[in-house]
XYZ file of N, CA and C in Angstrom:
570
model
N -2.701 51.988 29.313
C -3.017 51.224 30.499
C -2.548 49.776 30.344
N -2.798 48.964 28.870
C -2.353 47.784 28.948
C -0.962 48.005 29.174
N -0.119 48.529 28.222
C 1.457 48.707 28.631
C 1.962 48.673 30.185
N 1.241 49.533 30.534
C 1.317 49.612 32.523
C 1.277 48.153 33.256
N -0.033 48.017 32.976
C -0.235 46.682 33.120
C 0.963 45.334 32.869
N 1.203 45.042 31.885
C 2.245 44.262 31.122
C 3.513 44.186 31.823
N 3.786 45.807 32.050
C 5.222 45.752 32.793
C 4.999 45.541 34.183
N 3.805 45.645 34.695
C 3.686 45.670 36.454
C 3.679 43.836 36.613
N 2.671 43.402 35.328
C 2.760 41.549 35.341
C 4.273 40.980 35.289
N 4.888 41.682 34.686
C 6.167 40.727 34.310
C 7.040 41.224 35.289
N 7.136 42.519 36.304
C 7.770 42.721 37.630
C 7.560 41.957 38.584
N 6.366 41.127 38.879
C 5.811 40.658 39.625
C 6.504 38.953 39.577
N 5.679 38.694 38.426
C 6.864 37.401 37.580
C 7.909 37.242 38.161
N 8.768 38.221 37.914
C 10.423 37.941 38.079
C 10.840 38.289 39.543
N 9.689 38.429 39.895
C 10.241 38.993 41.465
C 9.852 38.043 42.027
N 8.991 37.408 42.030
C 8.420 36.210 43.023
C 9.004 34.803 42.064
N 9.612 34.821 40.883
C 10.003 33.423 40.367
C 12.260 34.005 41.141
N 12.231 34.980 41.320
C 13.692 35.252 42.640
C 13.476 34.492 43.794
N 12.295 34.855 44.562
C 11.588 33.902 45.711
C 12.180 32.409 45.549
N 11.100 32.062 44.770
C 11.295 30.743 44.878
C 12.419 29.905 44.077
N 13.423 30.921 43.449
C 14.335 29.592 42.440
C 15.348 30.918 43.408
N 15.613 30.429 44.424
C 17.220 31.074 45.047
C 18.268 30.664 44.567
N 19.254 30.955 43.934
C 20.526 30.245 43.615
C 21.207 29.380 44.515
N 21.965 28.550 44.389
C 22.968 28.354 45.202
C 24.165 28.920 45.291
N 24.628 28.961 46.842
C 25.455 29.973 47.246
C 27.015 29.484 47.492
N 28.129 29.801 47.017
C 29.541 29.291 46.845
C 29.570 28.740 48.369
N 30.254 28.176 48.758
C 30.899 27.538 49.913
C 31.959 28.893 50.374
N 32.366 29.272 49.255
C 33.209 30.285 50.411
C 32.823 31.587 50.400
N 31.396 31.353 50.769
C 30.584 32.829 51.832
C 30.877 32.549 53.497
N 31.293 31.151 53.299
C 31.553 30.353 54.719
C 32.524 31.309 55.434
N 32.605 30.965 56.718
C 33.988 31.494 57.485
C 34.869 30.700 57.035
N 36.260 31.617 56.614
C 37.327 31.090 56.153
C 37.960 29.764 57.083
N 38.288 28.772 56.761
C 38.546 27.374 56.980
C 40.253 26.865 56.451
N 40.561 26.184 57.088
C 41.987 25.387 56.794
C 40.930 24.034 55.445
N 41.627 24.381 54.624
C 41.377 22.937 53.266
C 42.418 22.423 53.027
N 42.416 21.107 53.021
C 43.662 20.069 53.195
C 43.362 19.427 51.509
N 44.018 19.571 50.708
C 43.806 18.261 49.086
C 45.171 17.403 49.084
N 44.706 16.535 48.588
C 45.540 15.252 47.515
C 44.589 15.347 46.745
N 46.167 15.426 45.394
C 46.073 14.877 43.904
C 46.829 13.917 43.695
N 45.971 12.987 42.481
C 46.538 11.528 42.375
C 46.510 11.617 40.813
N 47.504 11.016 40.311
C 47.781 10.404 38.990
C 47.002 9.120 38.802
N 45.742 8.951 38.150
C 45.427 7.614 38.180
C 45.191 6.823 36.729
N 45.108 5.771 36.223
C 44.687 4.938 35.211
C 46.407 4.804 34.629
N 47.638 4.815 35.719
C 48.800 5.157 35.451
C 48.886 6.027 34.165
N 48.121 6.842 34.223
C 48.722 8.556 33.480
C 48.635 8.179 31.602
N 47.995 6.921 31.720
C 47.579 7.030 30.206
C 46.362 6.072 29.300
N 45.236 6.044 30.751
C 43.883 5.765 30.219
C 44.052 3.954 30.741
N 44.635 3.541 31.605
C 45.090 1.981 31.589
C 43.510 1.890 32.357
N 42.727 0.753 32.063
C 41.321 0.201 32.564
C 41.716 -1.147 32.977
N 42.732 -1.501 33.477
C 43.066 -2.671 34.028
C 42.791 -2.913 35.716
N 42.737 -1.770 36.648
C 42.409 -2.104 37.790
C 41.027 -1.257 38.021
N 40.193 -0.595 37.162
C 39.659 0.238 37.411
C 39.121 0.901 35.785
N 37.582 1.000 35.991
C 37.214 1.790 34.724
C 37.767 3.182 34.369
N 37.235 3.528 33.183
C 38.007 4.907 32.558
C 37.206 6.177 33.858
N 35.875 6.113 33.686
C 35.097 6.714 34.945
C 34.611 6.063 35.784
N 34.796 6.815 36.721
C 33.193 5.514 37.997
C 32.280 5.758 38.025
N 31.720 4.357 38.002
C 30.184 4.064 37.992
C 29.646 3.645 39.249
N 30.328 3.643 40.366
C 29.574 3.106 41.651
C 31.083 4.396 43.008
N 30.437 3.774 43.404
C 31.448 4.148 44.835
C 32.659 3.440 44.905
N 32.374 1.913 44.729
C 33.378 0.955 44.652
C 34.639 1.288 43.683
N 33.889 1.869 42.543
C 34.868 2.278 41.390
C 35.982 3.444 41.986
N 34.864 4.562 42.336
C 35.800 5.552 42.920
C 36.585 5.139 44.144
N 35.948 4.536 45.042
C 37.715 4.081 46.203
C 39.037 3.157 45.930
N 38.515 2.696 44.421
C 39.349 1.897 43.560
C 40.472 3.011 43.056
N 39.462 3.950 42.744
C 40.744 4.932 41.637
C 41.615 5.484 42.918
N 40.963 6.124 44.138
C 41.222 6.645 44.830
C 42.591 5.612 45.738
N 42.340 4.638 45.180
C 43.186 3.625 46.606
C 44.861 3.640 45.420
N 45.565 3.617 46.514
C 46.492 4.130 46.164
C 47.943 2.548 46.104
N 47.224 1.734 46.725
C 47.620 0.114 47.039
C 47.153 -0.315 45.409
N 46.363 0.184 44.603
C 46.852 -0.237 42.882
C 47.573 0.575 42.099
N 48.572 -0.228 41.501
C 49.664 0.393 41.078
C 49.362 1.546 39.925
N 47.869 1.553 39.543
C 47.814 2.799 38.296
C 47.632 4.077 38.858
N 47.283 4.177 40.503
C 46.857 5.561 41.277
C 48.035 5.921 42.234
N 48.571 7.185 41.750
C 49.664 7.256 42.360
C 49.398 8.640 43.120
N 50.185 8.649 44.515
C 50.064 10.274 44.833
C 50.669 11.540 44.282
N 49.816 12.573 43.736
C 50.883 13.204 42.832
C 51.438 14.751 43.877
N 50.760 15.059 44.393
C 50.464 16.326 45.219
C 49.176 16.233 46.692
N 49.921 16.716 47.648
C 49.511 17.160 48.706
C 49.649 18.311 49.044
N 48.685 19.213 50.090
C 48.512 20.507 50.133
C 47.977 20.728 50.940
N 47.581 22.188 51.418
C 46.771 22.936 52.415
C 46.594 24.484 51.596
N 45.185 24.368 51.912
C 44.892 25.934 51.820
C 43.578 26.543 51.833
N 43.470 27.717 52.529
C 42.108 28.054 53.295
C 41.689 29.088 51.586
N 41.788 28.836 50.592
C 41.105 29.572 49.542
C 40.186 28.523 49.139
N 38.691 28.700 49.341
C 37.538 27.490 48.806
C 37.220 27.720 47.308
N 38.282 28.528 46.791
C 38.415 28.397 44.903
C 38.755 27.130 44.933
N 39.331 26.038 45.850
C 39.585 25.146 44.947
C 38.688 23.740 45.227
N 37.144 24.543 45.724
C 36.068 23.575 45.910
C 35.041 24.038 44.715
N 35.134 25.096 43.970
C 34.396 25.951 42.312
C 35.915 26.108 41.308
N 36.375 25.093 40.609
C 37.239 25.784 39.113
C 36.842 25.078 38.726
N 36.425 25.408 37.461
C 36.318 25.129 35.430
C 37.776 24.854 34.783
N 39.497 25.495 34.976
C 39.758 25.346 34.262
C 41.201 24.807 35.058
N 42.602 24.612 33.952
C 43.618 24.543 35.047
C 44.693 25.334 35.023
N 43.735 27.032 34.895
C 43.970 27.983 34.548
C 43.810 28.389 36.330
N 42.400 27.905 36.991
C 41.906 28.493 38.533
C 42.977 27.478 39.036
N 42.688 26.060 38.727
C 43.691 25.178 39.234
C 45.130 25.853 39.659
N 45.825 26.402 38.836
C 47.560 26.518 38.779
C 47.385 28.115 39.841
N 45.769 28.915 39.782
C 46.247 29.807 40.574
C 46.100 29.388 42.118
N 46.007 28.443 42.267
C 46.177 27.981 43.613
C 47.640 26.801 43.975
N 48.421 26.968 42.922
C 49.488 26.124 43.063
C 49.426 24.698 42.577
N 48.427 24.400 42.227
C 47.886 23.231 41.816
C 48.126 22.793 39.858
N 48.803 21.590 39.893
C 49.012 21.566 37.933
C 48.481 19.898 38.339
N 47.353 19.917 37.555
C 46.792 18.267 37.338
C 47.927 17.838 36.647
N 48.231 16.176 37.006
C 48.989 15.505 36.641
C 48.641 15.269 35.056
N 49.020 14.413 34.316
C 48.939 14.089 33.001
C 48.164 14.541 32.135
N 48.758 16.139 32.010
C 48.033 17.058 30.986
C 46.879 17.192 31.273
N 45.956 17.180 32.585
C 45.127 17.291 32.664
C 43.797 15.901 32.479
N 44.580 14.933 32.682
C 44.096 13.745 32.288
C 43.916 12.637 33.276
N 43.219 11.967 33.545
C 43.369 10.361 34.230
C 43.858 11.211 35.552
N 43.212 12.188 36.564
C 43.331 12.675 37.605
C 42.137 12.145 38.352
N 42.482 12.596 39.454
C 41.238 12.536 40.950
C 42.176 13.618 41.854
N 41.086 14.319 42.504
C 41.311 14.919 43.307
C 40.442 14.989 45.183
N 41.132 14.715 45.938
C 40.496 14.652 47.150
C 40.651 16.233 47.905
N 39.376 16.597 48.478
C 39.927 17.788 49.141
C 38.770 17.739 50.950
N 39.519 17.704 51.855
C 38.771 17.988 53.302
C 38.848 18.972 53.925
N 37.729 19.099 54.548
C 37.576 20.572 55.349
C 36.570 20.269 56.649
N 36.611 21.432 57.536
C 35.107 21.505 57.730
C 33.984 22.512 57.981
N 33.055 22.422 57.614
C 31.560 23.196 56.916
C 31.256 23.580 58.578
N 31.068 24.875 58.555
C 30.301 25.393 60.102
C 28.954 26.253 59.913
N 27.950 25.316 59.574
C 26.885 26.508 59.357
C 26.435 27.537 59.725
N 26.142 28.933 59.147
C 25.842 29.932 60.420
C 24.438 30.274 60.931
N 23.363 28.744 60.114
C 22.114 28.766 60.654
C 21.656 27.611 60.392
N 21.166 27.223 61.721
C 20.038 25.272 61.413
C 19.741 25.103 60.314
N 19.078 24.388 60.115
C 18.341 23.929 59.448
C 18.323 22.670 58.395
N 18.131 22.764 57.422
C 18.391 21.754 55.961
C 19.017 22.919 55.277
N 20.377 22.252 55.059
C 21.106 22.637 53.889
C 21.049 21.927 52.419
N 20.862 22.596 51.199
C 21.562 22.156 50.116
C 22.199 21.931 49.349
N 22.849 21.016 48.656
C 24.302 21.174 48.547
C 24.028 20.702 47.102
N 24.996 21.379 45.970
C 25.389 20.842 44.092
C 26.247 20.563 44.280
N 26.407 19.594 43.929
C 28.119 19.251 43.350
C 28.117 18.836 41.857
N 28.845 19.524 41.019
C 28.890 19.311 39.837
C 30.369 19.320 39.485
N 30.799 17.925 38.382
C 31.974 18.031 38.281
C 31.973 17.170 36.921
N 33.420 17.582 36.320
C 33.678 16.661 34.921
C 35.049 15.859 35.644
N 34.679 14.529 35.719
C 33.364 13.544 35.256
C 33.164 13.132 36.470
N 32.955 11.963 37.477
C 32.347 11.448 38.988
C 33.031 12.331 39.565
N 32.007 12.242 40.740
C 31.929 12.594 42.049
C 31.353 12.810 43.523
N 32.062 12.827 44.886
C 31.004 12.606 45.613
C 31.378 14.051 47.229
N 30.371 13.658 47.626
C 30.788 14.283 48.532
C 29.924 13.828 49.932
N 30.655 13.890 51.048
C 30.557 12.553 52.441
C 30.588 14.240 53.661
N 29.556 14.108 54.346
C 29.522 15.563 55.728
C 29.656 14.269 56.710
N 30.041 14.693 57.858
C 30.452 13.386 58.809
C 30.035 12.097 58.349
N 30.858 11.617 57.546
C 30.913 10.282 56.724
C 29.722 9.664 56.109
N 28.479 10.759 56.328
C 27.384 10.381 55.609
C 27.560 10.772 53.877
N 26.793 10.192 52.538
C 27.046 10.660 51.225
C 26.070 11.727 51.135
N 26.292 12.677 50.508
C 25.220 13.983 50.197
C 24.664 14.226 48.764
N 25.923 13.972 48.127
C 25.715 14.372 46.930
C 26.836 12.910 45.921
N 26.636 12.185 45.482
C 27.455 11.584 44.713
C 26.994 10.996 42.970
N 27.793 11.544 42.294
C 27.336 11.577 40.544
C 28.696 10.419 40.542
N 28.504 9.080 39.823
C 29.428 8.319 39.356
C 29.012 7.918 37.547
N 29.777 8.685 36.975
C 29.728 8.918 35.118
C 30.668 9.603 34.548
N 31.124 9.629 33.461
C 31.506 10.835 32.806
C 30.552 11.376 32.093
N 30.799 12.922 32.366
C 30.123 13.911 32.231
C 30.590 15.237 32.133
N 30.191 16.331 31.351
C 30.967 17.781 31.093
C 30.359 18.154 32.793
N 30.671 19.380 32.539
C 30.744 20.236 34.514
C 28.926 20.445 33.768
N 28.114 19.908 34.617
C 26.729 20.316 33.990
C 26.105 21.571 35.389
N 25.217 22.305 34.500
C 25.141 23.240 35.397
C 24.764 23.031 36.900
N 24.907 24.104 37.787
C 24.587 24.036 39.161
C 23.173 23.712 39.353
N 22.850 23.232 40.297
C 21.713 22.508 40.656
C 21.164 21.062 40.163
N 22.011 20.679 39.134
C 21.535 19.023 38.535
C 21.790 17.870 39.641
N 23.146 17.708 40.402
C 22.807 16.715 41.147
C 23.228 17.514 42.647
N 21.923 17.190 43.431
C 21.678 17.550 44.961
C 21.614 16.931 45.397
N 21.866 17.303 47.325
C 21.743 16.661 48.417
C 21.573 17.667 49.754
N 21.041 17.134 50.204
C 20.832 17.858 51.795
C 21.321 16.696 53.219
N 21.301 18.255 53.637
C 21.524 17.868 55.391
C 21.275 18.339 56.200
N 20.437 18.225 57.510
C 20.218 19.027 58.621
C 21.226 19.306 59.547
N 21.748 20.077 59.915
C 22.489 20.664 60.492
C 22.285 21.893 61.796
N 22.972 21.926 62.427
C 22.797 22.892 63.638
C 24.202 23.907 63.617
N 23.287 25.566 63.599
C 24.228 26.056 63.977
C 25.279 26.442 64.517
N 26.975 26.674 64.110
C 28.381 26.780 65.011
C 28.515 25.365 65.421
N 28.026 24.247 65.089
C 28.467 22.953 64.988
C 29.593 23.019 63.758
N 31.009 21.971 63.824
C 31.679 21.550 63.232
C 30.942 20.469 62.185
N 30.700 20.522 61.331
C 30.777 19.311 60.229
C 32.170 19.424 59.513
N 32.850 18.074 59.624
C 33.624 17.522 58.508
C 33.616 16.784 57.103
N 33.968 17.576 56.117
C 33.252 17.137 54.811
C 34.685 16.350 54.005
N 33.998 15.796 52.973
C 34.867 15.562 52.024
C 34.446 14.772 50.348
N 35.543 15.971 49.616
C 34.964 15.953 48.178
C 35.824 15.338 47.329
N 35.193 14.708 46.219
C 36.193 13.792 46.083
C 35.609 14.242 44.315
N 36.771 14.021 43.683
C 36.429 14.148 42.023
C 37.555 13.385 41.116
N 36.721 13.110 39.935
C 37.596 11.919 39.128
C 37.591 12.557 38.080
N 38.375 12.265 37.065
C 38.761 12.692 35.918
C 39.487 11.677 34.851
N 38.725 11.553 33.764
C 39.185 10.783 32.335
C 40.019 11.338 31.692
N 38.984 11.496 30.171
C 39.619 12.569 29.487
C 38.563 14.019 29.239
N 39.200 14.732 27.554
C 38.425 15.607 28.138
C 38.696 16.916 29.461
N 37.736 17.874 28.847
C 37.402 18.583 29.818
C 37.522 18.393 31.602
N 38.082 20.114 32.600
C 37.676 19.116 33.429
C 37.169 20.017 34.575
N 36.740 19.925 35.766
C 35.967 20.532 36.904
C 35.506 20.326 37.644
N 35.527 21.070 38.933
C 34.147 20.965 40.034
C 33.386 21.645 40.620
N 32.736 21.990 41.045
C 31.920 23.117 41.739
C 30.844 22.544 42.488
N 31.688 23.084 43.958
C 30.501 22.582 45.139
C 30.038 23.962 45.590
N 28.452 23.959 45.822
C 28.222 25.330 46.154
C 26.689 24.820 47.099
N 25.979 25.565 48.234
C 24.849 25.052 49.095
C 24.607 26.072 48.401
């Protein structure tokens, strides 16, 4: 009877701790979408901290790396493409299968990518963005989610943000990620 017991407690456990810790869900469960990126060569392609730190630490930092009017951030690649693999890769292994090769070995990059998010129900959404190293992410030019550090890809759910939203409404988003050295990644997922 205790045995019975034991296993009926710990079914119960894991069924109601499913309830309440839901995962977060990839972005591309979404209806398929047109995704527009730029990639930039930045810290001129070999760690230079002269217009701009190695990572960002504010916002200011990141529209610094991102601005393309200082001579260390250069445009390296522009693109289109409705596969939202390239809003979740770890390596630049997912990277290259989308046509994509980070500039300088994988180094002293940023990547910008826009779209837009059509929810298929009201409410408050939540959104992770996790990436090695800063990053942010802006739904009609409001911030949702923004990490400015270097940092490995830390797991899903560490830095959040929400938004209320209404269903078959257009939101326009945009994700933005920086890169030192090191490791590198992002993964946006509600």
């Amino acid at each position: 009877m205790k045995k019975i017991f034991s296993i009926l407690l710990v079914c119960i456990v894991y069924a109601g701790s499913a309830q309440f810790l839901a995962p977060y869900q990839a972005i591309r469960k979404q209806p398929k979408v047109q995704l527009d990126y730029w990639v930039y060569s930045t810290h001129a392609g070999s760690g230079s901290t002269t217009q701009y730190p190695a990572n960002a630490g504010s916002k200011a930092d990141m529209d610094n790396i991102f601005n393309t009017n200082n001579s260390n951030t250069t445009l390296y690649k522009t693109g289109r493409t409705n596969s939202s693999k390239i809003l979740d890769w770890q390596s630049s292994t997912e990277l290259s299968a989308l046509g994509i090769t980070a500039p300088n070995s994988g180094t002293y990059f940023a990547m910008k990518v826009q779209g837009t998010f059509i929810p298929l129900e009201s409410g408050t959404y939540y959104f992770t963005l996790e990436s090695d190293d800063a990053s942010d992410l802006y739904i009609n030019g409001a911030a949702v989610v923004s990490t400015y550090s270097g940092q490995a890809v830390p797991a899903l759910g560490t830095h959040t943000g929400s938004i209320s939203v209404n269903a078959g409404q257009k939101y326009t988003f945009e994700v933005r990620m920086q890169q030192g050295g090191g490791g590198y990644g992002m993964r946006l997922y509600w």
